[in-house]
Amino acid sequence: EVQLLESGGGLAQPGGSLRLSCTASGFTFSSYAMTWVRQAPGKGLDWVSSISPSGVSPSYADSVKGRFTISRDNSRNTLYLQMNSLRVEDTAVYYCIRSSGAAVGPAWGQGILVSVSS
Amino acid sequence: NFMMTQPHSVSESPGKTVIISCTRSSGSVASNYVQWYQQRPGSAPSTVIYEDNQRPSGVPDRFSGSIDISSNSASLTISGLKPEDEADYYCQAYDSSGWVFGGGTKLTVL
């Protein structure tokens, strides 16, 4: 069974930092691209960042470019999102997603709340 | 970049069939696979359709996906509606840099 467990969320002040982690199990982590998507309270889904299986060629939404960094440790089956210079508008539930593969669709984690407030 | 536009809400009775549309604003809908996600209240999204029309294991065959090049849109069809199908549904496609989501459609099963 595929499991994706996010951690590291919580309350941060504007301008502060947080690092999210997503620990994966139930599939060969190093074979899949991984993605972060967020959902602000009462709003729709918003793509944040994606990373290839090998960890090269990350991509970012314009709203987080230069502030967030996605990375992965395939030896630890873990995906990261380093969030710096946080803004109030970054407040959201952040979801870790395993991208589609051979005959399997995207798999979602349960999400982790990040609140940015003074 | 393109946008994916969905109706804000749809409603239908149990046992009926509902179709949720998702129209791509530019470029061909056939250029990139479309996925559909279901999000029940208070829960994380889950995949009900991927790669236009593929159903993950465990998703009932009441759920089906298609694309229509003439209208440049994708559709999610749910037949034999059940109360537990009441949820928000999001379409998603890939562009050159990342993922593009539709705004979501709230399905009410009356």
Tab-separated table of C-alpha atoms in Angstrom:
chain	number	residue	atom	x	y	z
A	1	GLU	CA	0.000	0.000	0.000
A	2	VAL	CA	1.304	3.411	-0.978
A	3	GLN	CA	1.759	5.724	1.989
A	4	LEU	CA	2.894	9.339	1.989
A	5	LEU	CA	3.283	10.962	5.395
A	6	GLU	CA	3.904	14.697	5.592
A	7	SER	CA	5.458	16.360	8.620
A	8	GLY	CA	7.072	19.635	9.638
A	9	GLY	CA	4.107	21.953	9.340
A	10	GLY	CA	2.876	24.394	11.930
A	11	LEU	CA	2.844	28.090	12.721
A	12	ALA	CA	5.475	30.442	11.349
A	13	GLN	CA	5.838	34.213	11.355
A	14	PRO	CA	5.949	36.228	8.151
A	15	GLY	CA	9.508	36.142	6.881
A	16	GLY	CA	10.188	32.907	8.721
A	17	SER	CA	11.055	29.433	7.508
A	18	LEU	CA	9.710	25.901	7.711
A	19	ARG	CA	10.841	22.608	6.194
A	20	LEU	CA	8.239	20.063	5.202
A	21	SER	CA	9.110	16.389	4.870
A	22	CYS	CA	7.210	13.605	3.145
A	23	THR	CA	8.187	10.046	3.993
A	24	ALA	CA	7.148	7.514	1.364
A	25	SER	CA	6.548	3.782	1.546
A	26	GLY	CA	4.876	1.049	-0.481
A	27	PHE	CA	6.556	1.866	-3.799
A	28	THR	CA	10.005	2.382	-5.299
A	29	PHE	CA	10.465	6.039	-4.354
A	30	SER	CA	13.473	6.612	-6.606
A	31	SER	CA	11.444	5.707	-9.710
A	32	TYR	CA	8.827	8.444	-9.416
A	33	ALA	CA	8.637	12.181	-9.838
A	34	MET	CA	7.219	13.883	-6.761
A	35	THR	CA	5.125	17.015	-6.380
A	36	TRP	CA	3.891	19.435	-3.722
A	37	VAL	CA	0.405	20.942	-4.076
A	38	ARG	CA	-1.244	23.304	-1.593
A	39	GLN	CA	-4.783	24.325	-0.738
A	40	ALA	CA	-5.506	27.590	1.027
A	41	PRO	CA	-8.477	27.533	3.453
A	42	GLY	CA	-11.717	27.250	1.486
A	43	LYS	CA	-9.896	27.457	-1.854
A	44	GLY	CA	-8.936	25.133	-4.696
A	45	LEU	CA	-5.781	23.169	-5.409
A	46	ASP	CA	-2.618	25.035	-6.355
A	47	TRP	CA	0.557	23.433	-7.730
A	48	VAL	CA	3.718	24.418	-5.836
A	49	SER	CA	6.698	22.411	-7.089
A	50	SER	CA	7.785	19.159	-8.726
A	51	ILE	CA	11.031	17.192	-8.867
A	52	SER	CA	12.217	14.394	-11.151
A	53	PRO	CA	13.053	10.890	-9.871
A	54	SER	CA	16.779	11.659	-9.804
A	55	GLY	CA	16.327	15.047	-8.156
A	56	VAL	CA	17.442	17.172	-11.068
A	57	SER	CA	15.324	19.715	-12.904
A	58	PRO	CA	13.024	20.965	-10.140
A	59	SER	CA	10.210	23.270	-11.198
A	60	TYR	CA	8.323	25.903	-9.202
A	61	ALA	CA	5.179	27.977	-9.383
A	62	ASP	CA	5.938	31.662	-9.918
A	63	SER	CA	4.393	32.430	-6.515
A	64	VAL	CA	7.107	30.480	-4.668
A	65	LYS	CA	10.092	30.715	-7.026
A	66	GLY	CA	13.161	31.983	-5.210
A	67	ARG	CA	11.642	31.295	-1.784
A	68	PHE	CA	10.893	27.553	-1.764
A	69	THR	CA	13.293	24.712	-2.574
A	70	ILE	CA	12.210	21.166	-3.332
A	71	SER	CA	14.629	18.293	-2.805
A	72	ARG	CA	14.642	14.568	-2.191
A	73	ASP	CA	16.758	11.895	-0.535
A	74	ASN	CA	16.172	8.646	-2.375
A	75	SER	CA	18.190	6.718	0.224
A	76	ARG	CA	15.704	7.834	2.890
A	77	ASN	CA	12.563	7.696	0.674
A	78	THR	CA	11.888	11.281	1.664
A	79	LEU	CA	10.780	14.408	-0.178
A	80	TYR	CA	11.404	17.879	1.242
A	81	LEU	CA	10.115	21.403	0.777
A	82	GLN	CA	12.238	24.145	2.314
A	83	MET	CA	10.074	27.231	2.664
A	84	ASN	CA	11.827	30.561	3.324
A	85	SER	CA	10.581	34.153	3.429
A	86	LEU	CA	7.116	32.891	4.264
A	87	ARG	CA	4.143	35.120	3.573
A	88	VAL	CA	0.639	35.176	5.020
A	89	GLU	CA	-0.638	33.978	1.631
A	90	ASP	CA	1.438	30.775	1.967
A	91	THR	CA	-1.032	29.610	4.617
A	92	ALA	CA	-2.451	26.336	3.310
A	93	VAL	CA	-2.606	22.597	3.651
A	94	TYR	CA	0.379	21.189	1.751
A	95	TYR	CA	0.038	17.814	0.040
A	96	CYS	CA	2.824	15.499	-1.073
A	97	ILE	CA	2.017	13.584	-4.259
A	98	ARG	CA	3.655	10.679	-6.034
A	99	SER	CA	3.232	11.322	-9.743
A	100	SER	CA	1.784	8.843	-12.220
A	101	GLY	CA	3.823	5.856	-13.297
A	102	ALA	CA	3.346	2.703	-15.315
A	103	ALA	CA	-0.357	1.860	-14.902
A	104	VAL	CA	-0.673	3.804	-11.655
A	105	GLY	CA	-2.156	7.212	-11.056
A	106	PRO	CA	-1.028	9.989	-8.731
A	107	ALA	CA	-1.107	9.134	-5.025
A	108	TRP	CA	-1.747	11.808	-2.408
A	109	GLY	CA	-0.621	12.214	1.181
A	110	GLN	CA	-3.032	13.300	3.900
A	111	GLY	CA	-1.675	16.854	3.962
A	112	ILE	CA	-0.018	19.088	6.548
A	113	LEU	CA	-1.152	22.537	7.657
A	114	VAL	CA	1.168	25.510	7.393
A	115	SER	CA	-0.036	28.728	9.015
A	116	VAL	CA	1.821	31.998	8.538
A	117	SER	CA	0.747	34.710	10.924
A	118	SER	CA	2.191	37.317	13.239
B	1	ASN	CA	0.271	28.931	-20.123
B	2	PHE	CA	-3.306	27.734	-20.270
B	3	MET	CA	-6.232	27.526	-17.866
B	4	MET	CA	-8.672	24.724	-17.127
B	5	THR	CA	-12.250	25.919	-16.540
B	6	GLN	CA	-14.865	23.884	-14.688
B	7	PRO	CA	-18.445	24.674	-13.684
B	8	HIS	CA	-18.610	25.876	-10.110
B	9	SER	CA	-21.287	23.382	-9.122
B	10	VAL	CA	-23.517	20.609	-10.421
B	11	SER	CA	-26.294	18.646	-8.794
B	12	GLU	CA	-28.138	15.460	-9.610
B	13	SER	CA	-30.263	12.794	-7.954
B	14	PRO	CA	-29.079	9.416	-6.701
B	15	GLY	CA	-28.961	6.773	-9.394
B	16	LYS	CA	-28.629	9.342	-12.190
B	17	THR	CA	-25.604	10.211	-14.329
B	18	VAL	CA	-23.676	13.464	-14.103
B	19	ILE	CA	-20.995	14.842	-16.421
B	20	ILE	CA	-18.464	17.393	-15.173
B	21	SER	CA	-16.639	19.305	-17.896
B	22	CYS	CA	-13.187	20.879	-17.931
B	23	THR	CA	-12.316	23.186	-20.833
B	24	ARG	CA	-8.744	24.000	-21.770
B	25	SER	CA	-8.239	27.648	-22.703
B	26	SER	CA	-5.409	27.260	-25.232
B	27	GLY	CA	-3.465	24.458	-26.806
B	28	SER	CA	-5.023	21.087	-27.481
B	29	VAL	CA	-6.591	19.091	-24.665
B	30	ALA	CA	-5.006	16.054	-26.333
B	31	SER	CA	-1.495	17.472	-25.858
B	32	ASN	CA	-1.249	16.576	-22.182
B	33	TYR	CA	-2.962	13.956	-20.082
B	34	VAL	CA	-5.868	15.040	-17.879
B	35	GLN	CA	-6.393	13.759	-14.351
B	36	TRP	CA	-9.473	14.021	-12.122
B	37	TYR	CA	-9.390	14.209	-8.331
B	38	GLN	CA	-12.165	13.735	-5.795
B	39	GLN	CA	-12.058	15.611	-2.492
B	40	ARG	CA	-14.656	14.789	0.112
B	41	PRO	CA	-15.237	17.335	2.901
B	42	GLY	CA	-12.411	17.322	5.408
B	43	SER	CA	-10.310	14.824	3.435
B	44	ALA	CA	-7.317	14.884	1.138
B	45	PRO	CA	-7.898	14.619	-2.599
B	46	SER	CA	-7.704	11.206	-4.248
B	47	THR	CA	-7.301	10.234	-7.892
B	48	VAL	CA	-10.379	8.904	-9.670
B	49	ILE	CA	-9.122	9.198	-13.276
B	50	TYR	CA	-5.585	9.579	-14.660
B	51	GLU	CA	-4.182	9.796	-18.196
B	52	ASP	CA	-7.551	10.965	-19.590
B	53	ASN	CA	-9.476	7.753	-18.998
B	54	GLN	CA	-7.567	5.362	-16.724
B	55	ARG	CA	-9.109	4.324	-13.431
B	56	PRO	CA	-6.883	3.509	-10.437
B	57	SER	CA	-7.514	0.195	-8.769
B	58	GLY	CA	-10.280	0.519	-6.219
B	59	VAL	CA	-12.162	3.253	-8.076
B	60	PRO	CA	-15.600	1.986	-9.169
B	61	ASP	CA	-16.279	1.675	-12.877
B	62	ARG	CA	-19.121	4.157	-12.368
B	63	PHE	CA	-16.354	6.746	-12.868
B	64	SER	CA	-15.085	7.331	-16.398
B	65	GLY	CA	-13.061	9.993	-18.162
B	66	SER	CA	-12.842	11.205	-21.733
B	67	ILE	CA	-11.538	14.058	-23.844
B	68	ASP	CA	-13.239	15.828	-26.769
B	69	ILE	CA	-10.931	17.548	-29.221
B	70	SER	CA	-13.756	19.440	-30.923
B	71	SER	CA	-14.681	21.254	-27.715
B	72	ASN	CA	-11.124	21.140	-26.344
B	73	SER	CA	-12.419	19.740	-23.120
B	74	ALA	CA	-12.193	16.790	-20.788
B	75	SER	CA	-15.134	15.214	-18.999
B	76	LEU	CA	-15.672	13.156	-15.891
B	77	THR	CA	-18.800	11.002	-16.011
B	78	ILE	CA	-20.223	9.478	-12.851
B	79	SER	CA	-23.080	7.050	-13.390
B	80	GLY	CA	-25.402	5.499	-10.826
B	81	LEU	CA	-24.803	8.385	-8.442
B	82	LYS	CA	-24.508	7.561	-4.761
B	83	PRO	CA	-24.656	9.906	-1.779
B	84	GLU	CA	-20.960	9.253	-1.090
B	85	ASP	CA	-20.075	10.742	-4.489
B	86	GLU	CA	-20.918	14.181	-3.085
B	87	ALA	CA	-17.573	15.963	-3.157
B	88	ASP	CA	-15.432	18.537	-4.921
B	89	TYR	CA	-13.911	17.361	-8.196
B	90	TYR	CA	-10.818	18.900	-9.772
B	91	CYS	CA	-9.383	18.384	-13.234
B	92	GLN	CA	-5.641	18.779	-13.782
B	93	ALA	CA	-3.308	18.799	-16.756
B	94	TYR	CA	0.435	19.186	-17.186
B	95	ASP	CA	2.048	22.162	-18.895
B	96	SER	CA	5.676	22.823	-19.742
B	97	SER	CA	6.595	23.804	-16.213
B	98	GLY	CA	4.159	22.121	-13.877
B	99	TRP	CA	0.591	21.223	-13.067
B	100	VAL	CA	-2.518	23.231	-13.994
B	101	PHE	CA	-5.701	22.704	-11.961
B	102	GLY	CA	-9.261	23.614	-12.747
B	103	GLY	CA	-11.062	25.640	-10.114
B	104	GLY	CA	-13.070	22.653	-8.905
B	105	THR	CA	-16.707	21.586	-9.198
B	106	LYS	CA	-18.887	20.927	-6.182
B	107	LEU	CA	-21.102	17.924	-6.843
B	108	THR	CA	-24.278	17.745	-4.792
B	109	VAL	CA	-26.202	14.486	-4.783
B	110	LEU	CA	-29.730	15.571	-3.974
